[in-house]
Coordinates of C-alpha atoms in Angstrom, one line a residue:
Chain A
M1 CA -35.6 -4.6 20.0
K2 CA -34.6 -1.2 19.4
E3 CA -31.3 -2.1 17.0
T4 CA -33.4 -4.6 15.4
T5 CA -36.3 -1.2 14.1
L6 CA -33.3 1.1 13.3
R7 CA -31.7 -1.4 11.0
A8 CA -34.9 -1.6 9.2
K9 CA -35.3 1.8 8.6
S10 CA -32.5 2.5 7.4
S11 CA -32.4 -0.5 5.0
K12 CA -35.8 0.6 3.6
P13 CA -34.2 3.9 1.3
L14 CA -31.1 0.8 0.9
S15 CA -33.4 -2.2 -0.6
A16 CA -35.3 0.3 -3.5
Y17 CA -31.9 1.8 -4.2
R18 CA -31.0 -1.8 -5.1
L19 CA -34.0 -2.9 -6.6
I20 CA -33.4 0.4 -9.3
Q21 CA -29.3 -1.5 -10.3
A22 CA -30.8 -5.1 -9.7
L23 CA -33.5 -3.1 -13.0
L24 CA -31.3 -1.4 -14.2
G25 CA -28.4 -4.2 -14.3
A26 CA -31.1 -7.1 -15.8
L27 CA -31.5 -4.4 -18.5
F28 CA -28.2 -4.8 -19.9
A29 CA -27.9 -8.2 -19.7
A30 CA -31.1 -8.8 -21.4
Y31 CA -29.3 -6.0 -24.4
L32 CA -25.8 -7.5 -23.5
I33 CA -28.0 -11.1 -25.0
W34 CA -29.8 -9.5 -27.4
R35 CA -26.3 -7.9 -29.2
F36 CA -25.0 -11.5 -28.9
Y37 CA -27.4 -13.1 -31.1
N38 CA -27.1 -10.2 -33.3
V39 CA -23.3 -10.8 -33.8
F40 CA -22.9 -14.6 -33.8
L41 CA -26.4 -16.3 -34.6
D42 CA -28.3 -13.7 -36.8
G43 CA -27.5 -15.1 -40.7
T44 CA -24.4 -12.8 -41.4
P45 CA -22.9 -12.1 -38.8
S46 CA -20.8 -8.2 -39.2
Y47 CA -17.5 -10.1 -38.2
G48 CA -15.3 -13.2 -38.8
A49 CA -13.5 -15.2 -36.4
D50 CA -10.5 -13.7 -37.7
S51 CA -12.0 -10.1 -37.1
W52 CA -12.6 -11.1 -33.5
L53 CA -9.5 -12.8 -33.2
R54 CA -7.1 -9.6 -34.4
F55 CA -9.5 -7.8 -31.6
A56 CA -8.9 -10.6 -29.2
I57 CA -4.7 -10.0 -29.9
S58 CA -4.9 -5.7 -30.0
G59 CA -6.6 -6.0 -26.2
V60 CA -4.7 -8.4 -24.4
V61 CA -1.4 -6.0 -25.6
L62 CA -2.9 -3.2 -25.2
G63 CA -4.6 -4.7 -21.5
S64 CA -1.4 -5.9 -20.1
V65 CA -0.3 -2.5 -21.5
Y66 CA -2.8 -1.3 -19.3
A67 CA -2.1 -3.3 -16.5
L68 CA 1.3 -2.5 -16.0
I69 CA 0.2 1.4 -15.4
A70 CA -2.5 0.9 -13.4
I71 CA -0.3 -0.9 -10.7
G72 CA 1.3 2.3 -10.1
Y73 CA -2.1 3.9 -9.7
T74 CA -2.7 1.4 -7.5
L75 CA 0.4 0.8 -5.1
V76 CA 0.5 4.7 -4.8
Y77 CA -3.3 5.1 -3.6
G78 CA -2.9 2.3 -0.9
I79 CA -0.6 3.6 0.6
L80 CA -0.5 7.5 0.8
F81 CA -4.9 7.8 -0.1
M82 CA -4.4 10.1 -3.8
I83 CA -4.6 9.0 -7.0
N84 CA -1.7 9.9 -8.8
F85 CA -2.6 12.4 -12.0
A86 CA 0.8 12.3 -12.8
H87 CA 1.7 9.2 -13.3
G88 CA 1.1 8.7 -17.2
D89 CA 3.0 11.5 -17.3
I90 CA 5.5 9.4 -15.8
M91 CA 4.6 6.7 -18.4
M92 CA 5.5 9.0 -21.4
L93 CA 8.8 10.2 -19.6
G94 CA 9.9 6.5 -20.3
A95 CA 8.5 6.0 -23.4
F96 CA 10.7 9.0 -24.5
S97 CA 13.9 7.1 -22.7
G98 CA 13.0 4.3 -24.9
Y99 CA 13.2 6.8 -27.9
F100 CA 15.9 8.4 -27.2
V101 CA 17.9 4.8 -26.6
F102 CA 16.7 3.7 -29.9
E103 CA 17.6 6.5 -32.1
A104 CA 21.2 6.6 -30.5
L105 CA 21.9 2.7 -30.7
E106 CA 20.6 2.9 -34.3
K107 CA 23.8 5.9 -35.0
I108 CA 26.2 3.2 -33.9
P109 CA 26.9 1.5 -36.8
S110 CA 28.0 -2.3 -36.4
P111 CA 29.2 -3.4 -39.9
V112 CA 29.5 -6.9 -40.8
I113 CA 30.9 -8.0 -43.9
D114 CA 28.0 -9.0 -45.9
N115 CA 26.3 -5.7 -44.6
P116 CA 28.5 -2.3 -44.2
N117 CA 25.3 -0.3 -43.0
Q118 CA 24.3 -2.4 -40.4
V119 CA 24.4 -0.6 -37.0
F120 CA 24.0 -2.2 -33.4
L121 CA 19.9 -1.4 -33.1
N122 CA 19.9 -4.4 -35.7
A123 CA 22.5 -6.1 -34.8
H124 CA 21.5 -6.5 -31.2
P125 CA 18.2 -6.6 -31.5
V126 CA 18.2 -7.9 -27.4
I127 CA 20.8 -6.1 -26.2
S128 CA 18.8 -3.2 -27.4
V129 CA 15.7 -3.8 -26.2
L130 CA 16.6 -4.9 -22.9
L131 CA 18.6 -1.4 -22.3
A132 CA 15.9 0.9 -23.9
F133 CA 13.5 -1.0 -21.5
I134 CA 16.2 -0.2 -18.0
V135 CA 17.2 3.2 -19.4
G136 CA 13.0 3.6 -19.7
A137 CA 12.7 2.5 -16.4
T138 CA 15.3 3.8 -14.7
V139 CA 14.2 6.8 -16.2
A140 CA 10.6 7.2 -15.2
A141 CA 11.5 5.6 -11.8
V142 CA 14.1 8.5 -10.9
S143 CA 11.2 10.8 -11.6
G144 CA 8.4 9.4 -9.5
Y145 CA 11.0 9.5 -6.9
F146 CA 11.1 13.3 -7.4
L147 CA 7.7 14.2 -8.1
E148 CA 7.0 12.5 -4.6
K149 CA 9.6 14.4 -2.6
I150 CA 9.3 17.8 -4.9
A151 CA 4.9 17.5 -5.5
Y152 CA 4.0 15.8 -2.3
R153 CA 6.2 15.2 0.3
P154 CA 5.2 18.9 1.7
L155 CA 1.5 18.3 1.4
R156 CA 1.3 15.2 3.4
G157 CA -1.0 15.8 6.5
A158 CA -2.9 18.3 4.3
P159 CA -6.4 17.3 3.3
R160 CA -6.7 15.0 0.1
L161 CA -7.7 17.1 -1.9
V162 CA -4.3 19.0 -1.6
P163 CA -2.1 16.6 -3.6
L164 CA -4.5 15.7 -5.9
I165 CA -4.6 19.1 -7.0
S166 CA -1.1 19.1 -6.8
A167 CA -0.9 16.2 -8.9
I168 CA -2.7 17.7 -11.7
G169 CA -0.3 20.1 -11.5
A170 CA 2.7 18.3 -11.6
S171 CA 0.9 16.0 -15.0
I172 CA 0.6 19.5 -16.7
F173 CA 4.4 20.6 -15.8
L174 CA 5.8 17.4 -17.1
E175 CA 3.7 17.2 -20.2
N176 CA 4.4 21.0 -21.2
A177 CA 8.8 20.5 -20.2
A178 CA 8.2 17.3 -22.5
L179 CA 6.4 20.0 -25.3
L180 CA 9.5 22.2 -24.5
L181 CA 12.3 19.8 -24.7
F182 CA 11.4 17.5 -27.4
G183 CA 8.3 19.8 -29.8
S184 CA 5.0 18.9 -30.2
Q185 CA 5.7 16.9 -33.8
R186 CA 5.2 12.8 -33.4
H187 CA 8.2 11.0 -32.7
D188 CA 8.5 8.1 -34.8
F189 CA 9.8 5.2 -32.2
A190 CA 12.4 3.8 -34.6
N191 CA 12.1 -0.7 -33.5
P192 CA 15.0 -3.1 -34.6
V193 CA 14.4 -4.8 -37.7
Q194 CA 13.9 -7.9 -36.2
I195 CA 10.4 -6.5 -34.5
T196 CA 9.5 -4.4 -36.9
R197 CA 6.0 -2.8 -36.5
G198 CA 2.9 -5.1 -38.4
E199 CA 4.7 -7.6 -38.9
G200 CA 4.4 -10.9 -36.9
W201 CA 3.5 -15.0 -36.9
N202 CA 0.3 -15.3 -39.6
I203 CA -1.9 -17.7 -37.9
P204 CA -4.0 -18.4 -40.7
I205 CA -8.1 -18.8 -39.8
N206 CA -11.5 -18.6 -41.6
G207 CA -9.4 -18.4 -44.7
E208 CA -8.1 -14.9 -43.8
V209 CA -4.4 -14.3 -42.3
V210 CA -4.3 -12.7 -38.9
I211 CA -0.9 -11.4 -37.4
L212 CA 0.3 -12.2 -34.5
P213 CA 2.5 -9.4 -33.8
Y214 CA 6.5 -9.9 -32.9
T215 CA 6.0 -6.5 -30.6
G216 CA 2.4 -7.6 -29.4
V217 CA 4.3 -11.2 -28.1
L218 CA 6.6 -8.5 -26.6
T219 CA 4.5 -6.9 -24.7
I220 CA 2.6 -9.4 -23.3
A221 CA 5.8 -11.3 -22.7
L222 CA 7.4 -8.7 -20.4
S223 CA 4.6 -7.1 -18.7
I224 CA 3.5 -10.9 -17.3
L225 CA 7.2 -11.3 -15.7
I226 CA 7.3 -8.0 -14.8
L227 CA 3.6 -8.8 -12.7
V228 CA 4.7 -12.2 -11.6
A229 CA 7.9 -10.2 -10.3
L230 CA 6.3 -7.3 -8.8
Y231 CA 4.1 -9.9 -7.4
V232 CA 7.2 -11.7 -6.0
L233 CA 8.4 -8.5 -4.0
V234 CA 4.9 -7.8 -2.5
Q235 CA 4.4 -10.9 -0.5
R236 CA 7.4 -12.7 0.0
T237 CA 10.2 -10.1 0.3
Q238 CA 11.0 -7.8 3.7
L239 CA 9.9 -4.8 1.7
G240 CA 7.3 -5.6 0.2
R241 CA 6.2 -7.1 3.6
A242 CA 7.2 -3.3 4.6
M243 CA 4.6 -1.5 2.1
R244 CA 1.6 -3.5 3.2
A245 CA 2.6 -2.7 6.4
V246 CA 2.8 0.7 5.5
A247 CA -0.7 0.8 3.8
E248 CA -2.5 -0.5 6.5
N249 CA -1.1 1.6 9.5
K250 CA 1.7 3.7 8.9
S251 CA 2.4 4.4 13.2
A252 CA 2.1 1.1 13.9
A253 CA 4.6 0.6 10.8
A254 CA 7.1 3.3 12.6
L255 CA 7.1 1.4 15.4
M256 CA 8.5 -2.1 13.9
G257 CA 11.5 0.4 12.2
I258 CA 10.3 0.9 9.1
N259 CA 10.6 4.2 7.2
V260 CA 7.5 5.3 6.8
N261 CA 9.3 7.8 4.2
G262 CA 11.6 5.7 2.8
I263 CA 8.7 2.8 1.6
I264 CA 6.8 5.4 0.1
S265 CA 9.8 6.9 -2.1
R266 CA 10.3 3.1 -3.0
T267 CA 6.7 2.1 -3.6
F268 CA 7.3 5.6 -6.4
I269 CA 9.8 4.3 -7.3
I270 CA 8.5 0.7 -8.0
S271 CA 5.5 2.9 -9.6
G272 CA 7.5 4.7 -11.6
A273 CA 9.4 1.7 -13.4
L274 CA 6.5 -0.2 -14.4
A275 CA 5.1 3.2 -16.3
G276 CA 8.2 3.2 -17.4
S277 CA 8.6 0.0 -18.7
A278 CA 5.1 0.2 -20.3
G279 CA 5.9 3.7 -21.6
V280 CA 8.7 1.7 -23.9
M281 CA 6.7 -0.9 -24.8
W282 CA 3.6 1.5 -26.0
G283 CA 6.8 2.5 -28.4
I284 CA 7.4 0.0 -29.2
H285 CA 3.8 -1.4 -30.0
L286 CA 2.0 1.3 -31.2
G287 CA 4.9 3.2 -32.7
L288 CA 4.4 7.1 -32.0
V289 CA 5.9 9.6 -29.1
Y290 CA 5.2 12.7 -28.2
H291 CA 4.7 15.0 -25.1
M292 CA 0.9 13.7 -24.5
V293 CA 1.8 10.4 -25.3
G294 CA 0.8 9.4 -21.8
F295 CA -2.5 11.2 -21.1
I296 CA -5.4 8.8 -22.9
P297 CA -3.3 5.6 -21.6
G298 CA -2.9 7.3 -17.6
I299 CA -6.3 7.7 -17.4
K300 CA -7.5 4.6 -18.8
A301 CA -5.2 2.7 -16.0
F302 CA -6.6 5.0 -14.2
T303 CA -9.9 3.2 -15.0
A304 CA -8.3 0.1 -15.0
A305 CA -7.4 0.6 -11.4
V306 CA -10.8 1.4 -10.4
L307 CA -12.5 -1.2 -12.4
G308 CA -10.4 -3.5 -10.6
G309 CA -10.7 -2.4 -7.2
I310 CA -8.2 0.4 -6.2
G311 CA -5.4 -0.2 -4.0
N312 CA -5.9 -4.1 -4.7
I313 CA -3.0 -5.3 -7.1
P314 CA -4.6 -8.4 -8.7
G315 CA -7.5 -5.9 -9.3
A316 CA -5.7 -3.5 -11.3
M317 CA -3.9 -6.2 -13.5
L318 CA -7.8 -7.7 -13.6
G319 CA -8.8 -4.6 -14.6
G320 CA -6.3 -3.4 -17.0
M321 CA -6.3 -7.2 -18.6
F322 CA -10.4 -6.5 -19.0
L323 CA -10.4 -2.4 -20.0
G324 CA -7.7 -3.1 -22.6
I325 CA -10.1 -6.1 -24.3
I326 CA -13.2 -3.7 -23.8
E327 CA -11.9 -1.6 -26.0
T328 CA -10.8 -3.2 -28.5
M329 CA -13.8 -6.2 -28.9
G330 CA -16.8 -3.8 -27.1
P331 CA -16.9 -1.7 -30.5
A332 CA -17.2 -4.6 -32.2
Y333 CA -20.5 -6.2 -29.5
L334 CA -22.2 -3.4 -29.3
G335 CA -21.8 -2.1 -32.9
M336 CA -20.5 1.1 -32.2
S337 CA -17.7 2.8 -34.2
F338 CA -14.4 2.1 -33.7
Q339 CA -13.6 5.1 -32.6
L340 CA -16.3 5.2 -29.3
K341 CA -13.7 3.1 -27.7
D342 CA -12.6 6.1 -25.4
V343 CA -16.3 7.2 -25.2
L344 CA -16.6 3.1 -23.6
A345 CA -13.9 3.1 -21.3
F346 CA -15.3 5.8 -19.3
S347 CA -18.4 4.6 -20.0
I348 CA -17.3 1.9 -18.2
L349 CA -15.7 4.0 -15.1
V350 CA -18.9 6.0 -14.4
L351 CA -20.6 2.7 -14.4
I352 CA -18.5 1.1 -11.7
L353 CA -17.5 4.7 -9.4
I354 CA -22.1 4.2 -9.5
F355 CA -22.9 0.9 -9.1
R356 CA -20.0 -1.0 -7.5
P357 CA -17.5 2.0 -6.8
T358 CA -15.5 -0.9 -4.6
G359 CA -14.0 -1.8 -7.8
L360 CA -14.8 -6.0 -8.8
L361 CA -11.8 -7.5 -6.6
G362 CA -12.9 -4.3 -3.8
E363 CA -15.5 -6.7 -2.1
V364 CA -12.6 -9.4 -1.2
L365 CA -10.1 -7.2 0.2
S366 CA -12.7 -5.6 2.3
E367 CA -13.0 -9.4 3.5
E368 CA -9.9 -9.9 4.1
K369 CA -9.7 -7.0 6.2
V370 CA -12.4 -7.8 9.0
Chain B
M1 CA 21.2 6.0 36.1
A2 CA 17.9 4.9 35.3
M3 CA 17.2 3.3 32.1
L4 CA 14.4 6.0 31.1
E5 CA 14.4 9.3 32.0
V6 CA 11.7 11.8 31.2
N7 CA 12.0 15.2 32.2
D8 CA 9.3 17.8 32.3
I9 CA 7.5 16.9 28.6
H10 CA 4.8 19.0 27.4
T11 CA 3.1 17.7 24.5
Y12 CA 0.5 19.4 21.9
Y13 CA -1.7 18.5 19.3
G14 CA -1.8 21.1 17.3
N15 CA -2.4 23.8 20.1
I16 CA -3.9 21.1 22.3
Q17 CA -1.6 20.9 24.8
A18 CA -2.1 17.2 26.2
L19 CA 0.9 17.1 28.4
N20 CA 1.6 19.4 31.0
G21 CA 5.0 19.0 32.5
V22 CA 4.9 15.5 32.5
S23 CA 8.6 13.6 34.6
L24 CA 8.8 9.6 34.8
K25 CA 12.1 7.4 35.8
V26 CA 12.2 3.8 34.8
E27 CA 14.9 1.8 36.1
Q28 CA 15.9 -1.5 34.8
G29 CA 14.3 -4.3 35.5
E30 CA 10.9 -2.7 36.5
I31 CA 7.1 -2.6 36.1
V32 CA 5.8 1.0 36.2
T33 CA 2.6 1.7 35.4
L34 CA 0.9 4.8 34.5
I35 CA -2.8 5.5 35.6
G36 CA -5.0 8.0 35.2
A37 CA -8.5 8.8 33.3
N38 CA -9.2 9.3 30.1
G39 CA -7.5 12.1 28.7
A40 CA -5.2 12.2 31.5
G41 CA -2.4 11.9 29.4
K42 CA -1.0 8.2 29.7
T43 CA -1.3 7.1 25.9
T44 CA 0.4 10.8 24.8
T45 CA 3.1 10.2 27.5
L46 CA 4.1 6.5 25.3
R47 CA 3.7 8.0 22.1
T48 CA 5.9 11.0 22.8
I49 CA 8.5 8.6 24.3
S50 CA 7.5 5.9 21.2
G51 CA 8.9 9.3 19.0
L52 CA 5.1 8.6 17.3
L53 CA 5.2 12.2 19.0
K54 CA 7.8 14.8 19.4
P55 CA 7.5 17.4 22.3
R56 CA 7.7 20.9 22.3
Q57 CA 9.9 21.4 25.1
G58 CA 11.7 18.8 27.8
Q59 CA 13.5 16.0 27.2
I60 CA 13.6 12.1 26.7
V61 CA 16.9 10.3 28.4
L62 CA 17.6 6.5 27.8
E63 CA 20.7 5.5 29.7
G64 CA 22.7 8.7 29.4
N65 CA 21.7 9.7 25.4
D66 CA 19.1 11.5 24.6
I67 CA 16.6 10.3 22.5
T68 CA 13.6 13.3 21.7
E69 CA 14.7 13.8 18.7
T70 CA 15.0 10.9 17.4
P71 CA 11.7 9.5 15.2
A72 CA 10.1 6.9 15.8
H73 CA 11.2 4.0 13.6
D74 CA 14.6 4.3 14.8
I75 CA 13.6 4.2 18.3
V76 CA 13.3 0.7 18.1
Y77 CA 16.6 0.1 17.1
K78 CA 17.5 1.9 20.2
R79 CA 16.0 -1.5 21.8
I80 CA 12.1 0.0 23.3
A81 CA 9.1 -1.4 21.9
M82 CA 5.8 -0.2 22.0
V83 CA 2.4 -2.2 21.9
P84 CA 0.0 0.4 20.7
E85 CA -3.3 0.9 21.7
G86 CA -6.3 -1.0 20.0
R87 CA -3.5 -3.8 19.3
G88 CA -2.5 -1.9 16.3
V89 CA -1.5 -5.8 13.5
F90 CA -2.2 -5.8 10.4
A91 CA -5.0 -7.4 10.2
R92 CA -4.5 -7.6 6.2
L93 CA -0.9 -9.4 6.7
T94 CA -1.2 -13.0 8.3
V95 CA 0.2 -13.8 11.9
A96 CA 3.8 -15.1 10.8
E97 CA 4.4 -11.3 8.5
N98 CA 3.1 -9.7 11.5
L99 CA 5.6 -11.2 13.7
D100 CA 8.4 -11.7 11.3
L101 CA 8.2 -7.3 10.4
G102 CA 8.4 -7.3 14.4
A103 CA 11.9 -8.6 13.5
Y104 CA 12.2 -5.8 11.0
S105 CA 15.4 -4.1 12.7
R106 CA 16.7 -6.6 14.0
S107 CA 20.0 -7.1 12.1
D108 CA 20.8 -11.3 14.3
R109 CA 18.6 -12.9 11.6
K110 CA 19.9 -15.7 13.0
N111 CA 18.7 -15.7 16.5
L112 CA 15.1 -15.4 14.8
A113 CA 14.4 -18.6 15.1
G114 CA 14.8 -18.7 19.0
D115 CA 12.7 -15.6 19.6
L116 CA 10.2 -17.3 17.6
E117 CA 9.9 -20.5 19.4
R118 CA 9.5 -17.9 22.7
V119 CA 7.1 -15.9 21.1
F120 CA 5.5 -19.6 20.5
S121 CA 6.1 -20.9 24.1
L122 CA 4.3 -17.3 25.6
F123 CA 1.0 -17.5 23.2
P124 CA 0.9 -21.8 21.5
R125 CA -2.2 -19.7 20.0
L126 CA -0.8 -17.7 17.6
Q127 CA 1.6 -20.6 16.8
E128 CA -1.9 -22.3 14.9
R129 CA -2.8 -19.6 13.4
Q130 CA 0.2 -18.9 11.6
K131 CA -1.0 -18.7 8.6
Q132 CA -3.7 -16.7 9.3
Y133 CA -4.8 -12.9 8.6
A134 CA -3.8 -11.4 10.8
G135 CA -7.4 -9.7 10.8
T136 CA -9.5 -12.2 11.5
L137 CA -8.1 -13.0 15.0
S138 CA -10.0 -12.9 17.8
G139 CA -9.3 -9.1 20.0
G140 CA -7.6 -11.5 23.3
E141 CA -5.7 -13.2 20.4
Q142 CA -4.8 -9.6 18.1
Q143 CA -3.3 -9.0 21.8
M144 CA -1.0 -10.9 22.0
L145 CA -0.2 -11.3 18.5
A146 CA 0.9 -7.3 19.4
M147 CA 2.9 -8.2 22.5
G148 CA 4.7 -11.6 20.2
R149 CA 5.3 -9.4 17.6
A150 CA 7.2 -6.6 20.1
I151 CA 8.7 -8.9 21.9
M152 CA 10.5 -9.8 18.3
S153 CA 12.5 -7.0 18.4
N154 CA 14.2 -8.3 21.3
P155 CA 13.0 -5.0 23.2
R156 CA 14.9 -3.8 26.9
L157 CA 12.1 -1.4 27.3
L158 CA 8.2 -2.4 26.6
L159 CA 5.7 0.4 25.9
L160 CA 2.4 -1.7 26.8
D161 CA -1.3 0.5 26.0
E162 CA -4.5 -0.8 27.7
P163 CA -3.5 -4.3 27.2
S164 CA -6.7 -5.4 28.7
M165 CA -8.7 -3.3 26.9
G166 CA -12.0 -4.3 25.3
L167 CA -10.5 -8.1 26.6
A168 CA -12.7 -10.8 28.5
P169 CA -12.0 -10.9 32.2
V170 CA -10.5 -14.8 31.7
L171 CA -7.8 -13.3 29.2
V172 CA -7.0 -9.9 31.1
D173 CA -5.3 -12.6 33.9
L174 CA -3.7 -14.4 30.9
I175 CA -2.1 -11.5 29.4
F176 CA -0.7 -9.9 32.9
D177 CA 0.5 -13.4 33.4
I178 CA 2.4 -13.1 30.9
I179 CA 3.8 -9.7 31.4
Q180 CA 5.2 -10.7 34.6
Q181 CA 6.5 -13.3 32.8
I182 CA 8.3 -11.1 30.2
N183 CA 9.1 -9.2 32.6
K184 CA 11.2 -11.7 35.0
E185 CA 13.7 -12.7 31.3
G186 CA 14.7 -9.6 31.6
V187 CA 12.1 -6.9 29.9
T188 CA 11.7 -3.4 31.7
I189 CA 8.1 -2.3 31.3
L190 CA 6.0 0.8 31.4
L191 CA 2.6 0.4 31.7
V192 CA -0.6 2.5 30.8
E193 CA -3.7 0.9 32.6
Q194 CA -7.2 2.0 32.3
N195 CA -7.6 -1.3 35.2
A196 CA -5.7 0.4 37.6
L197 CA -6.1 -2.2 40.3
M198 CA -4.3 -4.8 37.7
A199 CA -1.3 -2.7 36.7
L200 CA -1.2 -1.9 40.4
S201 CA -1.1 -5.4 40.9
I202 CA 2.1 -6.4 39.2
A203 CA 3.9 -3.4 38.9
N204 CA 6.9 -2.1 41.2
R205 CA 6.1 2.2 41.0
G206 CA 3.2 3.6 39.7
Y207 CA 2.8 7.2 38.5
V208 CA -0.9 8.7 38.7
L209 CA -2.0 11.4 35.7
Q210 CA -4.0 14.2 35.6
S211 CA -4.5 16.5 32.9
G212 CA -1.4 16.0 31.4
E213 CA 0.5 16.2 34.7
I214 CA 1.9 14.1 37.2
L215 CA -0.3 14.0 40.2
L216 CA 1.5 10.9 42.2
S217 CA 3.9 8.8 41.9
D218 CA 5.3 6.0 44.9
T219 CA 5.8 2.0 45.0
A220 CA 2.4 0.3 44.2
E221 CA 2.3 -0.4 46.8
S222 CA 1.1 2.5 48.9
L223 CA -0.6 3.8 46.0
K224 CA -2.9 1.2 46.0
N225 CA -3.9 1.8 49.7
N226 CA -3.4 5.8 49.3
E227 CA -6.8 6.5 49.8
M228 CA -7.7 10.1 46.9
V229 CA -6.1 6.7 44.3
Q230 CA -8.4 4.2 46.1
K231 CA -11.9 6.6 45.8
A232 CA -10.5 8.0 42.5
Y233 CA -9.4 5.3 40.3
L234 CA -10.5 1.5 42.3
G235 CA -13.5 2.2 42.6
I236 CA -13.0 1.4 46.7
E237 CA -15.1 4.7 48.6

């Protein structure tokens, strides 16, 4: 009896909050439907099918890069309950590594009879791309390892805000170190000629031709491959089980004989490798690298991780994809300028934090926890 | 030589002293119990032995080897396993995965199948629920899983922290039967319990802990008949 009255009391302000939430949600849904009418059904649509296909392609490509970076945030959050704000800069280091690999391979001559000026990069594109990804992932993984060791491990056990500040410090350090080492100019990523940016398969649609870029397909295919490999690693291997155990209960994990610090190091290595690969993809597909290249994708991927439910790996994948697509299709759908795509992405972050802090898949996680 | 010797350990949480010179011995093949009130230092003693806490002073000696400085994740390689208070099962992992992690320290992985069978014969429930998430198990099943997981490391010494906590009486009986059975199979047991009567009825010897110090130590039988113990811990006036 007593308990029920207590519950009724505490649920009163909650239901008012829920009501406002539902009202706002309904308004928003109505707005989206009205936009749907405006965009597709209203006499002269503002964008043709070809444009939408273009948006979709670049959205999925962008989304798969976000997904890879977002997983790094989620893995680290799952184990240490901290946001590794230097993660985007680890991605930048990977992008630069890929850039330097291509630069180096472009200088190695590999002449053939009918093309005496051919370079290694164009003669062996598969090896070159593979090499760029291996070096990029390795450099980023090693950086992630040392980042944890230097910036976070000494602060283990400190209040949660402290490593967060250390992360921001590490981020500023990495950005400025890159500025010193590589200069402030934007470096042009020299792709092998076979995957020249902007070239691809032509898809005729609506009397127009939409290009499905080679670099985009490479990005999507590679990230799917990496995501599947990661899923197998986390779900099916001893290391993955140990990682999940450490994420859940560090002292119980230690009692099993799991070296908790070792697992934390390996988590940073894996997150770093994912971010490094994402960096190389970014370079190959979008073409420019500079010392701040990781900043915006880093924050976007953080948004994606929160969107999917931070700490939840499938959530990060979904959130990344979702954000990539919203960013490219959203402005067109809402009739906004495309320059406002970042505003759109971060508005989603704010909305998610206000209305559903557990993220899209967050609830699933807590149900399993019960 | 005793299997486990704890010599005058002083353990602190920050600046708060929890153990003030605890010494105890466990002989091969025994069941030894630590009883005492809330906050007496029972759990702290087990956590210090298992390496989760470091004593500021004193030694922990396992068969002549000092293991005081051995980190928790290496203790299990010395074939000491602990079932922590509150069970510590990994709720988001399946029962099978939990058991598999119990064997994380094993290098003789070819013997695992046999040990898994042993665990399932002790706890048939776990076999039925292998694919279920550990978080969906009842409290009693979680206790079984925590014990089964500890057995998977093939320990010689098993540290049990409050295995009866929060369990229905019928399950408490079952758990205590199994503790005796594991002991008969050759595993030495150090048991921490609030349920002093139960603990003393299966133990060979017992220690009474109070305010971080050993107050009494005797055979389980004499402790049960000790007037002070009866008053303070067994609820017999």
